[in-house]
Backbone atoms as SQL, in Angstrom:
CREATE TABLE atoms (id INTEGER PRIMARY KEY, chain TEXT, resi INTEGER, resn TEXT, atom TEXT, x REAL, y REAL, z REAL);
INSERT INTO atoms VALUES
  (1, 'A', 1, 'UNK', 'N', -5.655, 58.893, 121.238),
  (2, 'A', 1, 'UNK', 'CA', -6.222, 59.628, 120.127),
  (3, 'A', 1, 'UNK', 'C', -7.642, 60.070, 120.478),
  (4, 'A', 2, 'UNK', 'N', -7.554, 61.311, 120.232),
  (5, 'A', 2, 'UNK', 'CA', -9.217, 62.004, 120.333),
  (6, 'A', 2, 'UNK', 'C', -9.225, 62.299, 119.260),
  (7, 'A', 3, 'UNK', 'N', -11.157, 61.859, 118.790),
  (8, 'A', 3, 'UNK', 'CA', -11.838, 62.328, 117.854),
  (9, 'A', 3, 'UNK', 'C', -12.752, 63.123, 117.988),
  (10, 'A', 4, 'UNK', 'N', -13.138, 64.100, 117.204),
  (11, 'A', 4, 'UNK', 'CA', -14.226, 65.227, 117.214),
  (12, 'A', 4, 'UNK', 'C', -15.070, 65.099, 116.034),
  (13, 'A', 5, 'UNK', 'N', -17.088, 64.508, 116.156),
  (14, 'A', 5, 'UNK', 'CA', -17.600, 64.264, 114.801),
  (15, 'A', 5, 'UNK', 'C', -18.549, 65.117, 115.020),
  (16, 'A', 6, 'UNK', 'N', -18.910, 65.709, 114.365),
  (17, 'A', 6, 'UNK', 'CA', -20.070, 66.397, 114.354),
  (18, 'A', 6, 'UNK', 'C', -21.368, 65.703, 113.447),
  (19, 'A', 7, 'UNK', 'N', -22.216, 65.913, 113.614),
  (20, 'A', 7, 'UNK', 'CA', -23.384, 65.922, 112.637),
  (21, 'A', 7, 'UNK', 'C', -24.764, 66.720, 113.437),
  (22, 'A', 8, 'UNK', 'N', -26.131, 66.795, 111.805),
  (23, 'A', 8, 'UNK', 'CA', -26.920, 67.161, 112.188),
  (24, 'A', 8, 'UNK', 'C', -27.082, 68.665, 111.274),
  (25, 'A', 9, 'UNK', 'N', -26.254, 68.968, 110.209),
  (26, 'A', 9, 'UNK', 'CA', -26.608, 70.041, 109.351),
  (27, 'A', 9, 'UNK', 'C', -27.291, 69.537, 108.264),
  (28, 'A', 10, 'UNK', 'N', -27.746, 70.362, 107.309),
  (29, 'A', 10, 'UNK', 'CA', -28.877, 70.093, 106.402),
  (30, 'A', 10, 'UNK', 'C', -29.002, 71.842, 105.943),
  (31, 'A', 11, 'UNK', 'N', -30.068, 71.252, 104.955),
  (32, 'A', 11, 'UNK', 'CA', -30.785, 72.287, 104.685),
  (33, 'A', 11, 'UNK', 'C', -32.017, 72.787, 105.623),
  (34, 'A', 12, 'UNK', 'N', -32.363, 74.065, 106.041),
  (35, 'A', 12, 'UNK', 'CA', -33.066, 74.815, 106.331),
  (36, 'A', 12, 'UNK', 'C', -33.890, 75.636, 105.813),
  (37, 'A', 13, 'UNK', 'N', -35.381, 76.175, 105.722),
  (38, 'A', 13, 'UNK', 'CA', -35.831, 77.345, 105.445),
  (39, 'A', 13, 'UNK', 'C', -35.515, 78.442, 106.431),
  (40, 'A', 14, 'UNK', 'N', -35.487, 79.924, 106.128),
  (41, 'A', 14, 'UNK', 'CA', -35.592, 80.588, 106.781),
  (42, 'A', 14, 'UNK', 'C', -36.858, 80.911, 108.368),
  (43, 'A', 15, 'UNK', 'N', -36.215, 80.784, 109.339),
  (44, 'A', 15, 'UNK', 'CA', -36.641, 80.440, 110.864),
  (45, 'A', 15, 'UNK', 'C', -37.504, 79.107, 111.145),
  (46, 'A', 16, 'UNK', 'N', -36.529, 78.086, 110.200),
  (47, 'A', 16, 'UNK', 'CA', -36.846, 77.044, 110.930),
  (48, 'A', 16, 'UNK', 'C', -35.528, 76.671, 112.104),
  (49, 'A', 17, 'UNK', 'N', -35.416, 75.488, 112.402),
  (50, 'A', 17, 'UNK', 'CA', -34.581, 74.834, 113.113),
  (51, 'A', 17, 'UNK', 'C', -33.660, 73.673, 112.947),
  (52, 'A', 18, 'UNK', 'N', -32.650, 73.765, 114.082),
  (53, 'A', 18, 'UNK', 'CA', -31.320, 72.852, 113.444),
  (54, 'A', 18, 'UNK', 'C', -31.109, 71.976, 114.693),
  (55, 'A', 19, 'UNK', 'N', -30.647, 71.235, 114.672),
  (56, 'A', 19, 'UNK', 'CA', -29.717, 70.657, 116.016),
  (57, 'A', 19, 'UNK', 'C', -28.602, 69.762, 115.581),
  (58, 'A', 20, 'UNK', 'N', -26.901, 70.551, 115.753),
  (59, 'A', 20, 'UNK', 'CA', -26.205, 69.646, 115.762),
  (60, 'A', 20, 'UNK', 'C', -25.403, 69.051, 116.810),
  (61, 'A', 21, 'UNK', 'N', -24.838, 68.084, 116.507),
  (62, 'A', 21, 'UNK', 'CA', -24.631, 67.567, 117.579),
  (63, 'A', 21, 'UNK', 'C', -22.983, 67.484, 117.476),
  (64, 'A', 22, 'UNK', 'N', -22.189, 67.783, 118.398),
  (65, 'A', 22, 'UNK', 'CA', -20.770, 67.059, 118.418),
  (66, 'A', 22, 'UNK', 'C', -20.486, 66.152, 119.785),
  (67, 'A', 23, 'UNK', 'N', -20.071, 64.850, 119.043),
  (68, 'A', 23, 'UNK', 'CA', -19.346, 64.005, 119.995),
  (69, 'A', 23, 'UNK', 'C', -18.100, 63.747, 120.228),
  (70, 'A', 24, 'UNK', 'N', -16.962, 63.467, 121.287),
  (71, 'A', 24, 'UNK', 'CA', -16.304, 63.100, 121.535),
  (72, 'A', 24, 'UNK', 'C', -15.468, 62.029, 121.877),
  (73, 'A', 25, 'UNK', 'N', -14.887, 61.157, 121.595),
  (74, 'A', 25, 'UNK', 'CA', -14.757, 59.939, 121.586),
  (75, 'A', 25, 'UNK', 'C', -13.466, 59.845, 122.041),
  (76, 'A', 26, 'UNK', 'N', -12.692, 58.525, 121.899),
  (77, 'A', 26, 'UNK', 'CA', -11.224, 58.616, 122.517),
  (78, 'A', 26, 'UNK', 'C', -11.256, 57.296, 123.805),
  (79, 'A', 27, 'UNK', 'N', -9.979, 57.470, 124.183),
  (80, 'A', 27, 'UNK', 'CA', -9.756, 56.884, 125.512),
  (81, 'A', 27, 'UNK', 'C', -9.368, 57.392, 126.615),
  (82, 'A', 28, 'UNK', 'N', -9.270, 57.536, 128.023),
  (83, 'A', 28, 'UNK', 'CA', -8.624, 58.111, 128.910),
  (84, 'A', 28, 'UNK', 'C', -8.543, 59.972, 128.724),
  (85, 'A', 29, 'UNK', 'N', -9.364, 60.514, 128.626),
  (86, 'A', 29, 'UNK', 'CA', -9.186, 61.874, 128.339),
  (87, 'A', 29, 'UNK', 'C', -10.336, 62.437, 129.464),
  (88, 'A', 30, 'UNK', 'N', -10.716, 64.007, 129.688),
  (89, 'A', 30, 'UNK', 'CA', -11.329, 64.325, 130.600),
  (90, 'A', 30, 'UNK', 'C', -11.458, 66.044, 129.548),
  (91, 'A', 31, 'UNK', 'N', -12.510, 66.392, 129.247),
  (92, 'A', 31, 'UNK', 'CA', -13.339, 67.551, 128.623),
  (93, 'A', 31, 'UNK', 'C', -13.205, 69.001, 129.288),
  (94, 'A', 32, 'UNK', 'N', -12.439, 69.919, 128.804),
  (95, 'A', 32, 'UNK', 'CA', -12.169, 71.251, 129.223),
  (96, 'A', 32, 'UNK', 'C', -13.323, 72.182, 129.021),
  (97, 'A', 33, 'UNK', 'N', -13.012, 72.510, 127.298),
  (98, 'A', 33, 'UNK', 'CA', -13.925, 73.195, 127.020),
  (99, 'A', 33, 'UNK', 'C', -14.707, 72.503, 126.025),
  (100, 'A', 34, 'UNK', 'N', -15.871, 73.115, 124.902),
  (101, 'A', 34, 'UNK', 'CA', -16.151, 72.279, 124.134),
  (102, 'A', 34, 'UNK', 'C', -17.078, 73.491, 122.907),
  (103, 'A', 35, 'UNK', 'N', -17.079, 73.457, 121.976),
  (104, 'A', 35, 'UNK', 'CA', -17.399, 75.048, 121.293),
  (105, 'A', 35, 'UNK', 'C', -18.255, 74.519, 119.837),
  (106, 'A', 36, 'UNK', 'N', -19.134, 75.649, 119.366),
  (107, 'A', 36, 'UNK', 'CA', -18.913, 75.552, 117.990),
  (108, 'A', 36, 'UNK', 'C', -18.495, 77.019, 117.769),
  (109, 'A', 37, 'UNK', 'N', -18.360, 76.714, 116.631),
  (110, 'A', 37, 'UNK', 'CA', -18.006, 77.465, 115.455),
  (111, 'A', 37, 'UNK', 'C', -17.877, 77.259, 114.133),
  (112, 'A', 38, 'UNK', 'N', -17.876, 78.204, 112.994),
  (113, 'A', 38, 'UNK', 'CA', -18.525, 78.612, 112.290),
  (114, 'A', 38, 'UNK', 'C', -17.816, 79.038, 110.762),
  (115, 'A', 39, 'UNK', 'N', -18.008, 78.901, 110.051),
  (116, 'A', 39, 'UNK', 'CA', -16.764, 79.489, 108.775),
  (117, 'A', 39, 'UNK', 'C', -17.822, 79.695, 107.422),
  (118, 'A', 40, 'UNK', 'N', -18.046, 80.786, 107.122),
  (119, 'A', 40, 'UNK', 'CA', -19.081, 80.992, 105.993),
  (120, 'A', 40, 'UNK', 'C', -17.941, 81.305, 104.778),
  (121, 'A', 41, 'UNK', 'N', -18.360, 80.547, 103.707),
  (122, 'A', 41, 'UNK', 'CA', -17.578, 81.324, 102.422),
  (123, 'A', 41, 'UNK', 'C', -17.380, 82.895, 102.360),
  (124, 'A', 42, 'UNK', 'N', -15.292, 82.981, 102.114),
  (125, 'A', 42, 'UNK', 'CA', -14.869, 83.953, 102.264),
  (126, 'A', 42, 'UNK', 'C', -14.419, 84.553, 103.411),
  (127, 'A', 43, 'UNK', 'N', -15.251, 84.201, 104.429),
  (128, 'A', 43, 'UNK', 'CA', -14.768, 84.849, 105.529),
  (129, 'A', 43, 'UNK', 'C', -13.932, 84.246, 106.565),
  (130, 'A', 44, 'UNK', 'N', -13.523, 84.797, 107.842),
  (131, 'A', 44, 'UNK', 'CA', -12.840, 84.104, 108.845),
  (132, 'A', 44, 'UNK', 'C', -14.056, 82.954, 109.916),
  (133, 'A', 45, 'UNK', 'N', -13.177, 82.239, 110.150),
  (134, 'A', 45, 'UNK', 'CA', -13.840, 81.241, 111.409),
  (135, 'A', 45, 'UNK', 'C', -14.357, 81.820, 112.753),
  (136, 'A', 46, 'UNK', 'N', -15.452, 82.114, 113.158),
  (137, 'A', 46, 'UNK', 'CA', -16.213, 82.690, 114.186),
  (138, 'A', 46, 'UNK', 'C', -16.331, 81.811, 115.348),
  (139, 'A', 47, 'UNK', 'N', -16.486, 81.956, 116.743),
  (140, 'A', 47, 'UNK', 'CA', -17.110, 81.836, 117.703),
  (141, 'A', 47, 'UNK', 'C', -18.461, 81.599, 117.830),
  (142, 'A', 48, 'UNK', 'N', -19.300, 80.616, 118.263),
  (143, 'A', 48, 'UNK', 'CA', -20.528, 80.607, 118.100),
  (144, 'A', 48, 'UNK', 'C', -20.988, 80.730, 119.290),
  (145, 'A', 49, 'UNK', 'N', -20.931, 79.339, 119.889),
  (146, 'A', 49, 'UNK', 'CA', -21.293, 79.249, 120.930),
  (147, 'A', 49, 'UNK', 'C', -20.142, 78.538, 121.582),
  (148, 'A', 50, 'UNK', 'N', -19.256, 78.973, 122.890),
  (149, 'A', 50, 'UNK', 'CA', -18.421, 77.675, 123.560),
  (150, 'A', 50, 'UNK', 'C', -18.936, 77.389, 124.839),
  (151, 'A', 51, 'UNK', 'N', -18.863, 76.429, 125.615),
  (152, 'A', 51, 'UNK', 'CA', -19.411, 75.823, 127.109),
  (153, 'A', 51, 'UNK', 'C', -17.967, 75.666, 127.577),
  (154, 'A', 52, 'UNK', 'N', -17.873, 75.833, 129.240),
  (155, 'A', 52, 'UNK', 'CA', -16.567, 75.417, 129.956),
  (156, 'A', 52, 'UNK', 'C', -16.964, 73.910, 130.763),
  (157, 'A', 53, 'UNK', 'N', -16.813, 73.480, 130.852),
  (158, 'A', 53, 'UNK', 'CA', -16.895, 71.939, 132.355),
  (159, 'A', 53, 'UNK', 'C', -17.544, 72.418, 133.247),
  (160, 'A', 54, 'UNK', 'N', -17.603, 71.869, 133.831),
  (161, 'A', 54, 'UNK', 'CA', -17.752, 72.293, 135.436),
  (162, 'A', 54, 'UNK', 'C', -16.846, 72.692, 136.489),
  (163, 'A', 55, 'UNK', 'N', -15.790, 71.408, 136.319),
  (164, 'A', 55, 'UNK', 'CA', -14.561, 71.990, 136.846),
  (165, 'A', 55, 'UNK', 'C', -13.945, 73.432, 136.391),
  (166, 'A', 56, 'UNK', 'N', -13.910, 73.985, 135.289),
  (167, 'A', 56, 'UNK', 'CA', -13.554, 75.121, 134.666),
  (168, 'A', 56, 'UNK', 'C', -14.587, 76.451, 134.613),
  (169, 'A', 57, 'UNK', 'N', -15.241, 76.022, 135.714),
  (170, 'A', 57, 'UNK', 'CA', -16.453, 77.285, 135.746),
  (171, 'A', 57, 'UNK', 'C', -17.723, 77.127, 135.276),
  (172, 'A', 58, 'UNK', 'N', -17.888, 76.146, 134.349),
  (173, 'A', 58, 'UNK', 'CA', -19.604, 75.889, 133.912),
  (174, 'A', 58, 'UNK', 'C', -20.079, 76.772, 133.176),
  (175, 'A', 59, 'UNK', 'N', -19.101, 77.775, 131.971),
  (176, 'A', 59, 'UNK', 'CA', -19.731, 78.933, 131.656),
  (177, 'A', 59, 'UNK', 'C', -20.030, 78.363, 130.140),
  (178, 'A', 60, 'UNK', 'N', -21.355, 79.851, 129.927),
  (179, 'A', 60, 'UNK', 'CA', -21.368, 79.346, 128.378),
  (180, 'A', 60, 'UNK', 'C', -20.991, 80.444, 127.982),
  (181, 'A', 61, 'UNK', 'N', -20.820, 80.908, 126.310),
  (182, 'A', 61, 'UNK', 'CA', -20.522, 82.507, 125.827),
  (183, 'A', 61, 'UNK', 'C', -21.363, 82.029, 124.773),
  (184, 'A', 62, 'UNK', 'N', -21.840, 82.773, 124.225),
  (185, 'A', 62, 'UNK', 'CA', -22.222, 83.258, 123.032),
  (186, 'A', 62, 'UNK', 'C', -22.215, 84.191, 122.052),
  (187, 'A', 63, 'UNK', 'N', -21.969, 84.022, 120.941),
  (188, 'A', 63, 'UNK', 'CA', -21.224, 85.246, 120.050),
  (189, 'A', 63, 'UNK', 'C', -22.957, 86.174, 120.046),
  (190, 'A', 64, 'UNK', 'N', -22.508, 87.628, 119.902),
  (191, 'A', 64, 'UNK', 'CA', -23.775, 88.018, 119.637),
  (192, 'A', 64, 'UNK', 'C', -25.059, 88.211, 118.626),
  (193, 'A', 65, 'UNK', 'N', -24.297, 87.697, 117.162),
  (194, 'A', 65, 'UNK', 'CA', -25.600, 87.130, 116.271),
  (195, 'A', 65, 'UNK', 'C', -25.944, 85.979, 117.055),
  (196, 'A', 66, 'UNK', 'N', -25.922, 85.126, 117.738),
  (197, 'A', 66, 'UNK', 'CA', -26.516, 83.874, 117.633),
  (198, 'A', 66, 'UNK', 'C', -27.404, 84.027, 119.216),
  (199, 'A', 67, 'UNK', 'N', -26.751, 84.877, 120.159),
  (200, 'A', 67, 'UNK', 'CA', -27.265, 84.508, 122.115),
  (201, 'A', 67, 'UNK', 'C', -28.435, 84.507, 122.442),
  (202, 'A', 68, 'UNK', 'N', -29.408, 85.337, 121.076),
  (203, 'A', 68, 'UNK', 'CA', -31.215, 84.591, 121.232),
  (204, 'A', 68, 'UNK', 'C', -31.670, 83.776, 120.857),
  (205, 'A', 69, 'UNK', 'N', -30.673, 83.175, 120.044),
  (206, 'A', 69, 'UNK', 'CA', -31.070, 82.204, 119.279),
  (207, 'A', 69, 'UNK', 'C', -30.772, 80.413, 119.118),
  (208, 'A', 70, 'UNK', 'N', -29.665, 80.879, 119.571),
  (209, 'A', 70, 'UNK', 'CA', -29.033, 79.632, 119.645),
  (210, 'A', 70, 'UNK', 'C', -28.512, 79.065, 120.779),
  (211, 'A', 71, 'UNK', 'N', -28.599, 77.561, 121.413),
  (212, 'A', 71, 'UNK', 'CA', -28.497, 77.406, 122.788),
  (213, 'A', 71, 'UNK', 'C', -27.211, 76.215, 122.588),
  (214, 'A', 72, 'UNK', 'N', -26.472, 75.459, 123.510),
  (215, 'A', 72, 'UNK', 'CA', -25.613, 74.901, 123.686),
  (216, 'A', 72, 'UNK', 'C', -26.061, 74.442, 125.382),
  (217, 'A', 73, 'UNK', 'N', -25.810, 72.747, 124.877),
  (218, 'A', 73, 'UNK', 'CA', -25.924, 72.271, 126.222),
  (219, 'A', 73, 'UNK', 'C', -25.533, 70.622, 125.787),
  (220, 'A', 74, 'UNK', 'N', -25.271, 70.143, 126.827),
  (221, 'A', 74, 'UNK', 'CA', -24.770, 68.493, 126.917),
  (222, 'A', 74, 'UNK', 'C', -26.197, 67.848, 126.889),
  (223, 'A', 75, 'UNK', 'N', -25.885, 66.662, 126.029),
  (224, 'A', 75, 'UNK', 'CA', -26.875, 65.585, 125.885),
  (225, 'A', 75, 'UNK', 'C', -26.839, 64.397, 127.044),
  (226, 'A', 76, 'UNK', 'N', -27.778, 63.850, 127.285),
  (227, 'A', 76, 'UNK', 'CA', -27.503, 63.284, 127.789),
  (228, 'A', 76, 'UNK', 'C', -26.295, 61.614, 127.363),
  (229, 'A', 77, 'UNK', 'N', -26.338, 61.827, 126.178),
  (230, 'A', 77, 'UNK', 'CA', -25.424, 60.617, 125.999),
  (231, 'A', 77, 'UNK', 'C', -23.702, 61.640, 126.346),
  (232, 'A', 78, 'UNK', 'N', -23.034, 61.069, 127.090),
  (233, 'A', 78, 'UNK', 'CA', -21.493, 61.031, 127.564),
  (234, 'A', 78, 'UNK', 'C', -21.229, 61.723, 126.249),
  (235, 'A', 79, 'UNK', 'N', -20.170, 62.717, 126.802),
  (236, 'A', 79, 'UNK', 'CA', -19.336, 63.340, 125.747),
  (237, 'A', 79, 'UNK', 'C', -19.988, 63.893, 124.689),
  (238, 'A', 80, 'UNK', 'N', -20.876, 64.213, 124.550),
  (239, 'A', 80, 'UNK', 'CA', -21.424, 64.847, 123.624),
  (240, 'A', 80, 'UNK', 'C', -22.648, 66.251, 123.945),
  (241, 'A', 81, 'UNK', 'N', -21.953, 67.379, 122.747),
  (242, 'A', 81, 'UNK', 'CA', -22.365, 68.651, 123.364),
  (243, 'A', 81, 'UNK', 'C', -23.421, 68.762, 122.090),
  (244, 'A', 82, 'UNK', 'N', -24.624, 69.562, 122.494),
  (245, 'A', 82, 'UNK', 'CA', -25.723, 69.847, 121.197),
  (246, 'A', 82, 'UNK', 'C', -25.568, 71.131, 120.972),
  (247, 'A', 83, 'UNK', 'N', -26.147, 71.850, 119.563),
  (248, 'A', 83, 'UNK', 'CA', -26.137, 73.697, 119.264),
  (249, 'A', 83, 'UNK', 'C', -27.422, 73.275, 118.939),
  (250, 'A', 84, 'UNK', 'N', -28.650, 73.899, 119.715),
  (251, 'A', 84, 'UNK', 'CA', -29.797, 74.096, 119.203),
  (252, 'A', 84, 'UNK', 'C', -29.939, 75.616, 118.621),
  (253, 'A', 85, 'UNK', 'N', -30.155, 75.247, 117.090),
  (254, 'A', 85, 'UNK', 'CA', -30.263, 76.457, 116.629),
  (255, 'A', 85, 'UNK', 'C', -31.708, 77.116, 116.019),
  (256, 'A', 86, 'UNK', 'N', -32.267, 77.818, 116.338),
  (257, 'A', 86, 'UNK', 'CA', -33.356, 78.080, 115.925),
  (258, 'A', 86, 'UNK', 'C', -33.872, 79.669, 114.859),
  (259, 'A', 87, 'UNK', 'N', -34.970, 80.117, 114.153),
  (260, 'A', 87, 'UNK', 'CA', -34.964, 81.446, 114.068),
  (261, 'A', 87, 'UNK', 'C', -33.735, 81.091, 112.782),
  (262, 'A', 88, 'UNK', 'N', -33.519, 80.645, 112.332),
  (263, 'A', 88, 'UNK', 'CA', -32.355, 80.531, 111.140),
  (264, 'A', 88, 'UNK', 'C', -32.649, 81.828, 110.178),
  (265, 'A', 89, 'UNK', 'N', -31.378, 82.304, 109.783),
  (266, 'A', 89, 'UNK', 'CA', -31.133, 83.263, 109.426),
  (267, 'A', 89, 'UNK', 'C', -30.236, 82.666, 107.859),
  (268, 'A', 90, 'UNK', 'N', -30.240, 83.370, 106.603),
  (269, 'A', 90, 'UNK', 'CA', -29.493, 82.844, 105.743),
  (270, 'A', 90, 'UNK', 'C', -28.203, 83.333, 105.784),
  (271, 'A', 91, 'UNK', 'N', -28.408, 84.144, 107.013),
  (272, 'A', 91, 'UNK', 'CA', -26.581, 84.864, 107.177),
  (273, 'A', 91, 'UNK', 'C', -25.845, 83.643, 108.101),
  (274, 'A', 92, 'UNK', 'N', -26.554, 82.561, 108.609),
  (275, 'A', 92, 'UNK', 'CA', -26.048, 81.562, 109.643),
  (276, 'A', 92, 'UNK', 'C', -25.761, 80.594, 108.424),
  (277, 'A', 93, 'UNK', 'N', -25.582, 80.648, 106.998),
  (278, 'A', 93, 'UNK', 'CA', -24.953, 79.417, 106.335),
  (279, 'A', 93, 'UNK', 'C', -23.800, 79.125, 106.618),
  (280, 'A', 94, 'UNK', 'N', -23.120, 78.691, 106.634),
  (281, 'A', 94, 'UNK', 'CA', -21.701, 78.410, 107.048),
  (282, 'A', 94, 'UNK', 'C', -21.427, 76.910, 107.738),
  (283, 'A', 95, 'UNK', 'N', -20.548, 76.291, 107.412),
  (284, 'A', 95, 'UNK', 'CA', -20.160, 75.178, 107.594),
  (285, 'A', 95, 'UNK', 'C', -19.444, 74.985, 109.385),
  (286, 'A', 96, 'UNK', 'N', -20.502, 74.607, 109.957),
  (287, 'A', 96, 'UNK', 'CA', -19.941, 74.599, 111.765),
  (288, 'A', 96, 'UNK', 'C', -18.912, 73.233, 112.064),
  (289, 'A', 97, 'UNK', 'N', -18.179, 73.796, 112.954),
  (290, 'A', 97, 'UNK', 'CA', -16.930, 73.349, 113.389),
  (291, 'A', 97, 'UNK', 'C', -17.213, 72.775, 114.758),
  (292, 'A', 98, 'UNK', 'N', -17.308, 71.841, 115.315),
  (293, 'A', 98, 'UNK', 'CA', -16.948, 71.527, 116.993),
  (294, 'A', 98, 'UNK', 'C', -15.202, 71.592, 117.313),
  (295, 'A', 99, 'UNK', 'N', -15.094, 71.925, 118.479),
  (296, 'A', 99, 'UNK', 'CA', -13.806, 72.221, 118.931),
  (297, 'A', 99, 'UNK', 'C', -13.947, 71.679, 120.409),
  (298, 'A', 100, 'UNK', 'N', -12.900, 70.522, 120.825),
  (299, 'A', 100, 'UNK', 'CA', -12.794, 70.418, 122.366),
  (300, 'A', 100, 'UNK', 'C', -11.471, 70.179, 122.774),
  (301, 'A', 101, 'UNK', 'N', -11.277, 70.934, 123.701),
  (302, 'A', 101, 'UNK', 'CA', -9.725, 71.213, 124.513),
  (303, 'A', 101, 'UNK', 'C', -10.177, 69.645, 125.444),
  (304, 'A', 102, 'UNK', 'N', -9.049, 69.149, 125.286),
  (305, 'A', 102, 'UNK', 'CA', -9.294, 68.285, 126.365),
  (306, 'A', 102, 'UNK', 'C', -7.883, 68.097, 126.737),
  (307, 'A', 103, 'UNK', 'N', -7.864, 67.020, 127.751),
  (308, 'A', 103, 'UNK', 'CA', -6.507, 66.655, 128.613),
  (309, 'A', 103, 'UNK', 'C', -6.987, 64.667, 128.447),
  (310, 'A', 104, 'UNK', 'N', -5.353, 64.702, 127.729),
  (311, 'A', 104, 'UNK', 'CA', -5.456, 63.193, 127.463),
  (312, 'A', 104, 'UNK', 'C', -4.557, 62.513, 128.635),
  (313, 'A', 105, 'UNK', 'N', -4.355, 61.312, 128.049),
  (314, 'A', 105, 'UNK', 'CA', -3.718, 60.574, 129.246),
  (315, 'A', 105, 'UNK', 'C', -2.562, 60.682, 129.770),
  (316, 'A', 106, 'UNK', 'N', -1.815, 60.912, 128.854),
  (317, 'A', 106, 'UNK', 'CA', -0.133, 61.530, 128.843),
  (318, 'A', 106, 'UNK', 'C', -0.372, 62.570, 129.349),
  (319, 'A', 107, 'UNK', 'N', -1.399, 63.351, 129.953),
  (320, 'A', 107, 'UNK', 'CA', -1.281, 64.422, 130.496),
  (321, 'A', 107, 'UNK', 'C', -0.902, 66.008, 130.016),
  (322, 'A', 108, 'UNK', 'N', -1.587, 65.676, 128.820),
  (323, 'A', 108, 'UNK', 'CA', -1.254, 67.407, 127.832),
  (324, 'A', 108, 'UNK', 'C', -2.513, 67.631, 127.615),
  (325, 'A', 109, 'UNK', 'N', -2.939, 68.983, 127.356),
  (326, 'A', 109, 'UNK', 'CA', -4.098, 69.686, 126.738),
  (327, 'A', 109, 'UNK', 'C', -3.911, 69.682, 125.286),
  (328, 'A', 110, 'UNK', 'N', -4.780, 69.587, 124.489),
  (329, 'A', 110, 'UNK', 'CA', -4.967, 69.465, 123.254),
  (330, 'A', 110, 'UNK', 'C', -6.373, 69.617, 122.550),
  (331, 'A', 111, 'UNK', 'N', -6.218, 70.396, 121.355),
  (332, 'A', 111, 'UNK', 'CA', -7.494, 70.967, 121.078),
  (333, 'A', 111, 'UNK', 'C', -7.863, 70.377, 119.936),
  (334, 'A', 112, 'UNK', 'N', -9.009, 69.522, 119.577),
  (335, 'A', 112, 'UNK', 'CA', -9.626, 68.555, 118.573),
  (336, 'A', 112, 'UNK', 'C', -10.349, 69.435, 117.454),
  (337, 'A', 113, 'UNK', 'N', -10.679, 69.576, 116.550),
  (338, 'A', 113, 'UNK', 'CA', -11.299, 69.809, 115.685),
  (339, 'A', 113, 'UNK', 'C', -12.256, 68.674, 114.741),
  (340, 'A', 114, 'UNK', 'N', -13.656, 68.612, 114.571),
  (341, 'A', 114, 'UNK', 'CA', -14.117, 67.974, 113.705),
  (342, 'A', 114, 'UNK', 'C', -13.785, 68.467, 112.220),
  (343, 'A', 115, 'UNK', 'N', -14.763, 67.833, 111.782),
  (344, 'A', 115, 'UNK', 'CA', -14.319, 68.124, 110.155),
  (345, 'A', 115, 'UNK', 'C', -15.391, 68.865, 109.919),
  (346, 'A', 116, 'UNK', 'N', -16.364, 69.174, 111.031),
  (347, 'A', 116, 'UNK', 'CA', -17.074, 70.346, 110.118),
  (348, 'A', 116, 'UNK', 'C', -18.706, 69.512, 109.318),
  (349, 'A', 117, 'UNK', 'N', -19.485, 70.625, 109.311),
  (350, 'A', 117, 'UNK', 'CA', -20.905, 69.751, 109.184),
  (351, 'A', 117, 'UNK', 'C', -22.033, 71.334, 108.075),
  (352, 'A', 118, 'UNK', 'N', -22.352, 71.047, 107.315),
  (353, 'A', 118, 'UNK', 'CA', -22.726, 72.211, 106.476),
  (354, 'A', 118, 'UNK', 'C', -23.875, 72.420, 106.649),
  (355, 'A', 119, 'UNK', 'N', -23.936, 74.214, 107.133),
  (356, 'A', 119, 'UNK', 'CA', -26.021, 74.159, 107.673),
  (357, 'A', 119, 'UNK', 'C', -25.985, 75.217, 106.292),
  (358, 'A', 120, 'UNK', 'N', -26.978, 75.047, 105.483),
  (359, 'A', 120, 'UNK', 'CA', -27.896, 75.968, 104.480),
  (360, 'A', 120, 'UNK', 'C', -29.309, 76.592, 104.602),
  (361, 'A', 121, 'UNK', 'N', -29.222, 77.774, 105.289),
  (362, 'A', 121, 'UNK', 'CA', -30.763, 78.318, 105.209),
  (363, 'A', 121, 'UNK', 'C', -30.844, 79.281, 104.102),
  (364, 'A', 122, 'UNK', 'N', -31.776, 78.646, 103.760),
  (365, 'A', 122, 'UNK', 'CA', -32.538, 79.203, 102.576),
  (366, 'A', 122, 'UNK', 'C', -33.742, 80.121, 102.666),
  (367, 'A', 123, 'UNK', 'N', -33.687, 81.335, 101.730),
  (368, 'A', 123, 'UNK', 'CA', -34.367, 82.206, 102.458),
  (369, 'A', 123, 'UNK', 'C', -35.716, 82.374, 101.490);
């Protein structure tokens, strides 16, 4: 069993700063990709920021509201990826999602979802 938790949303003023964090937990598994994303009332679930491994190329993407603004990188604690978000915008409210493809022990790919972590900038 893999778990996906996020935390680290809150309230914001407009262009302050955020950092959330998603961790990964589990047994015997090995980290593909690892993403956030994004779901604002009403609308569809966005792309934010995703990272690949290393083994899988080492890439990052970034959707283009966020690629000046917002960074994605591994912490140093194991399994766990950060979204430094900065410059907050009240169009960035939306409740962020971590997502990680991983490969468990049985040997399948499988894609985790947290439950999601609510950022509010206030303008």
């Amino acid at each position: 069993q893999v778990q996906v938790v996020e935390s680290g949303g809150g309230l914001v003023q407009a262009g302050g700063s955020l950092r959330l964090s998603c961790k990964v937990s589990g047994s015997d598994f090995s980290i593909d990709t690892m993403g956030w994303y994004r779901q604002a009332p009403g609308k569809q679930r966005e792309s934010v920021a995703v990272m690949t491994s290393a083994g899988s190329g080492g890439t990052t993407t970034y959707s283009d509201s966020v690629k000046l603004r917002f960074r994605i990188f591994r912490d140093i604690t194991p399994n766990t990826v950060l979204l430094q978000m900065n410059s907050l915008k009240p169009e960035d409210t939306a409740v962020y999602y971590c997502n990680a493809r991983v490969l468990d022990r049985s040997g399948q790919w499988g894609d985790y979802w947290g439950q999601g972590t609510q950022v509010t900038v206030s303008s």
